[in-house]
Short mmCIF file of C-alpha atoms in Angstrom, two decimals:
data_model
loop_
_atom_site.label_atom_id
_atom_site.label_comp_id
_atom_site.label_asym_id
_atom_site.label_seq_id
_atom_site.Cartn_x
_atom_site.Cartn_y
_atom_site.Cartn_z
CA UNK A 215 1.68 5.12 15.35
CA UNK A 216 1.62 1.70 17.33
CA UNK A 217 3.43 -1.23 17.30
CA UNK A 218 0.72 -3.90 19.31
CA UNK A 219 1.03 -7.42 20.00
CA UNK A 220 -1.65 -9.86 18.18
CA UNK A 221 -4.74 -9.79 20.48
CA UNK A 222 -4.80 -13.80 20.08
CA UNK A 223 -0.81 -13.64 21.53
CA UNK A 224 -0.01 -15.93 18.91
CA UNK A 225 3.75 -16.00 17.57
CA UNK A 226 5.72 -17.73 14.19
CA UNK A 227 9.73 -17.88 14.29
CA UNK A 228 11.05 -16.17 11.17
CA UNK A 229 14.34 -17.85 9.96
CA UNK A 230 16.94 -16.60 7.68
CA UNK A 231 16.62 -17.82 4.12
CA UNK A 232 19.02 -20.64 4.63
CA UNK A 233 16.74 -21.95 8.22
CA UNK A 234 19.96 -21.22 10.51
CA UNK A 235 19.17 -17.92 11.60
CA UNK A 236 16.84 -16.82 13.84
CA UNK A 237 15.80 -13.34 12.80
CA UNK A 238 12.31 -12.39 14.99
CA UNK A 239 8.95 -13.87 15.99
CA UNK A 240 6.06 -12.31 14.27
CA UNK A 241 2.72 -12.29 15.23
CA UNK A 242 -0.08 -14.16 13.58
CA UNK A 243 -2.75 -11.43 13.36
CA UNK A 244 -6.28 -12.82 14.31
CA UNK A 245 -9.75 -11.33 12.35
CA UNK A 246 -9.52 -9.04 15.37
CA UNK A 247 -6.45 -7.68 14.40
CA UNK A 248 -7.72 -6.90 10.51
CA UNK A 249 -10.83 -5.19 12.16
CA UNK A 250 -8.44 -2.69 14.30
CA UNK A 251 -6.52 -2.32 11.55
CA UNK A 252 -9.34 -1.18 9.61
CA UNK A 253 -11.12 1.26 12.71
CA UNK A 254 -7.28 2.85 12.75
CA UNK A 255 -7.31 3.28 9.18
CA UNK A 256 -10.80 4.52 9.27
CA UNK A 257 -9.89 7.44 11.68
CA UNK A 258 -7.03 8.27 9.90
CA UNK A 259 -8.58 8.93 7.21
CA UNK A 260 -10.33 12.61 7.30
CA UNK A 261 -7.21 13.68 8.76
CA UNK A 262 -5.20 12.36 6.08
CA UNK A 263 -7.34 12.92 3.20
CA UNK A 264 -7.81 16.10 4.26
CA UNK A 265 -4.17 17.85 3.59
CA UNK A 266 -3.46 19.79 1.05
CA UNK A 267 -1.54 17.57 -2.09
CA UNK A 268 1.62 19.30 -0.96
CA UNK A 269 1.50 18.24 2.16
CA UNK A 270 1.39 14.89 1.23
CA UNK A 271 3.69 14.97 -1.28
CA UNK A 272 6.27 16.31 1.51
CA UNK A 273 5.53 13.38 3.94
CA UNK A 274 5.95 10.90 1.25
CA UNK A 275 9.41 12.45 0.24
CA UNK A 276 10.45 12.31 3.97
CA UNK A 277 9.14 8.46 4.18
CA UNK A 278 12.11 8.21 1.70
CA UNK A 279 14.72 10.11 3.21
CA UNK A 280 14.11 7.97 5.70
CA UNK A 281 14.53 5.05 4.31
CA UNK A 282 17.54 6.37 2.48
CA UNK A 283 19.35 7.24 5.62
CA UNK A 284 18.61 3.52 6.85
CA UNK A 285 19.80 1.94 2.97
CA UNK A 286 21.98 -0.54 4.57
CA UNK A 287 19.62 -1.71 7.06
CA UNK A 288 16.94 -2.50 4.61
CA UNK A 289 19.57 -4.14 2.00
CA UNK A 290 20.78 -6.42 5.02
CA UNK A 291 17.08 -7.38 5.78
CA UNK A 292 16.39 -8.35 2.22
CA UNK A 293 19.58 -10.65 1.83
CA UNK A 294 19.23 -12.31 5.60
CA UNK A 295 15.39 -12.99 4.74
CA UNK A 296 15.37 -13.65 1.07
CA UNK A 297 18.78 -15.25 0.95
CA UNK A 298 19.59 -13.06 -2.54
CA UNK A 299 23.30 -11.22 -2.84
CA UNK A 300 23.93 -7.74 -1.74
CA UNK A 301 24.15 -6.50 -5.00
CA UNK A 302 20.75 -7.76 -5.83
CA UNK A 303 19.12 -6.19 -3.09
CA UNK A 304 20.97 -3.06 -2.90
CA UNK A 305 19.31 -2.88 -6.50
CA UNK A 306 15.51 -3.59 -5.22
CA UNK A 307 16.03 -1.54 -2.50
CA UNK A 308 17.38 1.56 -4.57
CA UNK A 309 14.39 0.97 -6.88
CA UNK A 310 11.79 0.90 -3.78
CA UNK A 311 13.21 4.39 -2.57
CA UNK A 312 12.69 5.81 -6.54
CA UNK A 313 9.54 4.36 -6.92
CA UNK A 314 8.26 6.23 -3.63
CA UNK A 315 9.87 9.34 -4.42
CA UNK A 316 8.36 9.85 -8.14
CA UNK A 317 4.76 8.68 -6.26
CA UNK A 318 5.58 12.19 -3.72
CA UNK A 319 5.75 13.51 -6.80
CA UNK A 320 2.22 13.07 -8.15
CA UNK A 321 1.12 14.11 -5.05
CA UNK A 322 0.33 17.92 -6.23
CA UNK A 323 -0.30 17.27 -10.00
CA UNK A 324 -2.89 13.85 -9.74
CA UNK A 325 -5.90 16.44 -9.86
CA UNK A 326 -4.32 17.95 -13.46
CA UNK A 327 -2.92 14.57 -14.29
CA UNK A 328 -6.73 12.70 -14.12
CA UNK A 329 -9.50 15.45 -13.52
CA UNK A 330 -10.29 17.36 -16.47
CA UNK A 331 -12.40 20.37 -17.86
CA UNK A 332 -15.07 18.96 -20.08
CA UNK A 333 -16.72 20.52 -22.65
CA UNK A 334 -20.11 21.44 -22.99
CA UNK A 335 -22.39 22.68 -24.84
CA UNK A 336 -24.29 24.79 -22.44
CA UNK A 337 -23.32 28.01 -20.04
CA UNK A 338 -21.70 26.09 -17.70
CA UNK A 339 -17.82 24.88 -16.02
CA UNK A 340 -18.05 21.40 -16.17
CA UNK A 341 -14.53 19.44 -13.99
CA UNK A 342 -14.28 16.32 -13.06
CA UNK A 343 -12.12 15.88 -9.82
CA UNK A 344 -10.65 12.57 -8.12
CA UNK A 345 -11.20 11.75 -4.68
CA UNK A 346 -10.12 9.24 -2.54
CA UNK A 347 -11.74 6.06 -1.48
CA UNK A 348 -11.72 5.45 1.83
CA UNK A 349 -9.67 2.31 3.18
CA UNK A 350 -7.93 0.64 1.14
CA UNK A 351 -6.57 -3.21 2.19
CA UNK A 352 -4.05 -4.86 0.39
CA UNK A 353 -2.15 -7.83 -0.10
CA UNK A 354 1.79 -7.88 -0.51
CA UNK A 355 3.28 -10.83 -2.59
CA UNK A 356 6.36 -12.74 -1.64
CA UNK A 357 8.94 -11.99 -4.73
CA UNK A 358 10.79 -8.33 -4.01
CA UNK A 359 8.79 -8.17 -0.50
CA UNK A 360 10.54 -4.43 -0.42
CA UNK A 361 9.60 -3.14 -4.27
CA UNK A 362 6.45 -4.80 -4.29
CA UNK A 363 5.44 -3.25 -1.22
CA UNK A 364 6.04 -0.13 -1.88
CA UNK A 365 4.49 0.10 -5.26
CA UNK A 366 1.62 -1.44 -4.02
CA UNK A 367 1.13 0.93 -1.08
CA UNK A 368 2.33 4.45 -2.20
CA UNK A 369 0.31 4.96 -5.22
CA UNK A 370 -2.69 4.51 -2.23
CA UNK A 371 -1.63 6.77 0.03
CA UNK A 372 -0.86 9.63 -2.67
CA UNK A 373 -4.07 9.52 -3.60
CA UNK A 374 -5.25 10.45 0.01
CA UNK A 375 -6.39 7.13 1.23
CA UNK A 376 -5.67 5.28 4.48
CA UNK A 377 -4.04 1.67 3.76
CA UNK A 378 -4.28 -1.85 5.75
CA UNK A 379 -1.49 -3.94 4.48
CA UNK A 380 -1.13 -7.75 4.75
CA UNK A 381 2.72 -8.01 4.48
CA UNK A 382 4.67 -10.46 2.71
CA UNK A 383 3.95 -13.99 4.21
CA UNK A 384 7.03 -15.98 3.95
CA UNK A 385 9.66 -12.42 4.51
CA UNK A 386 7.34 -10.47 7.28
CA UNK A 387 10.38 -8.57 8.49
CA UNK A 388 10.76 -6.13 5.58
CA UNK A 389 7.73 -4.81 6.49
CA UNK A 390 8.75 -4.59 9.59
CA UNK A 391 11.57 -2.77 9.08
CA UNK A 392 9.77 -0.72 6.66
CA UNK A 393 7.21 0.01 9.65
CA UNK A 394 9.70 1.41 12.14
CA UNK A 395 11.22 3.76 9.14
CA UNK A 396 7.09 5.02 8.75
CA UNK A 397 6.95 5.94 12.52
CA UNK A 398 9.73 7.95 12.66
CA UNK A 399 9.02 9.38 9.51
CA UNK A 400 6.54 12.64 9.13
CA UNK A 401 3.31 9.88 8.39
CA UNK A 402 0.78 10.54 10.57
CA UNK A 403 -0.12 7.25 12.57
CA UNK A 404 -2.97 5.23 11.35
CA UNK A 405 -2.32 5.74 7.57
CA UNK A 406 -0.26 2.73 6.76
CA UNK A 407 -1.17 -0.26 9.08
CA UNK A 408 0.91 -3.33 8.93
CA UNK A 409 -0.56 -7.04 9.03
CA UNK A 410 1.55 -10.31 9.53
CA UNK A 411 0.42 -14.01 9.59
CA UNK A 412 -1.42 -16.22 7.51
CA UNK A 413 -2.56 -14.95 4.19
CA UNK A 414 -5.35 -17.04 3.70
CA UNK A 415 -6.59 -16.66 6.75
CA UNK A 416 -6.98 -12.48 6.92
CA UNK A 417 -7.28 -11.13 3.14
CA UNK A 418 -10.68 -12.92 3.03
CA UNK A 419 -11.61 -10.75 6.32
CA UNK A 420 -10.67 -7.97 4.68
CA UNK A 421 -12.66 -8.44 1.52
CA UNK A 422 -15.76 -8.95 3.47
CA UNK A 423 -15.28 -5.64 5.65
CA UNK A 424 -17.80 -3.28 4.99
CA UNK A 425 -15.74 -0.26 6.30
CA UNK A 426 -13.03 -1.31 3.51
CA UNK A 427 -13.87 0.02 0.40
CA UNK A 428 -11.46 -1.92 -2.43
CA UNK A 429 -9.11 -4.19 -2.17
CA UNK A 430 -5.99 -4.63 -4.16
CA UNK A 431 -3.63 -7.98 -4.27
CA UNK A 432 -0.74 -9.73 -6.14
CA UNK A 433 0.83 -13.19 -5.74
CA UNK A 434 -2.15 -14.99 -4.26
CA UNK A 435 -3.40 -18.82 -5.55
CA UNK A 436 -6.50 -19.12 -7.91
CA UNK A 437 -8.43 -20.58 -5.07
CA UNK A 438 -7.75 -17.56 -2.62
CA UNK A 439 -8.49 -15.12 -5.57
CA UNK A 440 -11.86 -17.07 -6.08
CA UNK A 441 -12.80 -16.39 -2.05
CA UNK A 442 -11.91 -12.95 -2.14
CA UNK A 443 -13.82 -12.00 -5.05
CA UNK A 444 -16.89 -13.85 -3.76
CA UNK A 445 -16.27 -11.81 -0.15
CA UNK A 446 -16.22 -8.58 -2.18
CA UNK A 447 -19.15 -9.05 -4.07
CA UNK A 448 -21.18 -9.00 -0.95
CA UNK A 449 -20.22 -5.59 -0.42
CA UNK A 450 -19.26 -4.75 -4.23
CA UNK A 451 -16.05 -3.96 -3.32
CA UNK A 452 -13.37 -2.89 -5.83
CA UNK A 453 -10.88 -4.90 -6.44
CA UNK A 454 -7.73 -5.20 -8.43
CA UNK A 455 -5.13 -8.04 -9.31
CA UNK A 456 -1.76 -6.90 -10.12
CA UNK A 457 0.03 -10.54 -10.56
CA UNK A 458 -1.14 -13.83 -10.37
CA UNK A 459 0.67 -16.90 -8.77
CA UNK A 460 3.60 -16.29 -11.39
CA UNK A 461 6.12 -13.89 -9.84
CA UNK A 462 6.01 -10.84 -11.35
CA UNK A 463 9.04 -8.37 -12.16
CA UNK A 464 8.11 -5.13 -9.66
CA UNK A 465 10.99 -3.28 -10.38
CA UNK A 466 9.75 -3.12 -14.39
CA UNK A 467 8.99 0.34 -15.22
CA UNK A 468 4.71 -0.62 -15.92
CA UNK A 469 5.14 -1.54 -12.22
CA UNK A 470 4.74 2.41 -11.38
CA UNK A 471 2.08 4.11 -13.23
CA UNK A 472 -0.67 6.71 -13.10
CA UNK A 473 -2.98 3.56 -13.47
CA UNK A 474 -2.17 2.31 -9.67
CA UNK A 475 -3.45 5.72 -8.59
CA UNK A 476 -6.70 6.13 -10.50
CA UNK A 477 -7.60 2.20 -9.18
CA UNK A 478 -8.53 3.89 -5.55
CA UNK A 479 -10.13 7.03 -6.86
CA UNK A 480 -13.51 8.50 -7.17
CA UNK A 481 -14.14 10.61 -9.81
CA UNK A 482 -16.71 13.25 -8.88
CA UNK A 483 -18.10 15.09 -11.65
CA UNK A 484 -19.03 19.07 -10.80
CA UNK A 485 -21.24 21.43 -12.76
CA UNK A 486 -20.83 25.29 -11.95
CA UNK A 487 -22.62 28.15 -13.93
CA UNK A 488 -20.28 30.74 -15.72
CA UNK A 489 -20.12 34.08 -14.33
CA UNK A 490 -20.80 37.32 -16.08
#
């Protein structure tokens, strides 16, 4: 629900695509930073996890009305950072506000869509239910820095976790944009926290934080991947690759599935005796 400086006060000019445009300075976010991010998320979470499905589902479809009613602002963003053509990012940016509207929609039917009612052989109900995490951090990719962010984050926050987000290195101010559209939205603050700055320098941070429990990440280098699997394994972290240094296509339709949602969930498995 905040918008703070980087502790360390340290700054990086963000130019348009073509280098003649000035569009903000960002701030570098310091290990500091990740570890506020992650105490925000953290005490977000009950809160969060804690609403009824519905709920959720209702804040998630109000994150996209908002982001609806502010279309053009997030199509200009995309073509000033990116550099692309208006038709091309009216088109991701269309596709960003479907993709989190069909996510509200899971919202209220995940427990039918992955629980289930096992059968067995004894007097007994037998359900297994999902659950969510915890905190989840997560690493944004630099092709379609709208798409990609959204289907990376909503599938995480549907599921009733809390989310600490290293945005897009080379086009920060999508997520930027993105984050002023979230606080005016319904989201309670604390559930999606926004990171800028050096990749390299914060995901491994993240990985090694023992109050983060998985980690999910697309368009990072082979020797980045190597460090933040060895940082997770300290802690046995989860954690999930969606693309590798080849850009991937974010607006295909495998790029939204239950699969996203079920990587951040617990499956709890509960036995209750049958009544007479």
């Amino acid at each position: 629900g905040q918008f703070p400086r980087s502790e360390s006060g340290r700054v990086r000019a963000v130019y348009s695509a073509k280098g003649k445009t000035f569009l903000a300075n960002i701030c570098l976010a310091s290990r500091k930073d990740a570890r506020d991010a992650v105490a925000a998320a953290r005490k977000a979470f009950n809160g969060w996890a804690g609403k009824t499905a519905y709920n959720r589902g209702q804040i998630l479809y109000r994150m996209a009305e908002m982001a609806e009613a502010r279309r053009l602002e997030l199509v200009q963003e995309l073509v000033q950072a990116t550099g692309g053509d208006v038709s091309t990012a009216e088109q991701e940016t269309d596709s960003a506000i479907d993709r989190l509207i069909w996510y509200a929609g899971w919202c209220d039917k995940l427990n039918q869509a992955v629980g289930n009612s096992n059968a067995v052989a004894a007097p007994y109900f037998n359900f297994t239910i999902p659950e969510p995490m915890g905190v989840i951090a997560l690493g944004c990719p630099d092709e379609m820095p709208l798409v990609s962010f959204i289907s990376l984050v909503a599938p995480v926050i549907t599921g009733g976790n809390t989310v600490v987000v290293f945005a897009s290195e080379r086009y920060p101010t999508v997520a930027i944009a993105l984050a002023e559209i979230f606080a005016t939205s319904d989201l309670p603050g604390g559930v999606i926290n926004i990171l800028t700055g050096d990749r390299a320098e914060i995901l491994p941070v993240l990985a090694a934080h023992m109050d983060v429990n998985a980690i999910g990440l697309a368009g990072v280098s082979a020797d980045l991947r190597r460090a933040i699997e060895s940082a997770a394994a300290e802690n046995v972290k989860r954690v999930r690759f969606y693309s590798s240094e080849k850009p991937a296509d974010w607006q295909a339709a495998e790029m939204q599935n239950l699969s996203f949602l079920a990587d951040y969930l617990e499956f709890k498995t509960v036995w209750h005796p049958v009544g007479s």
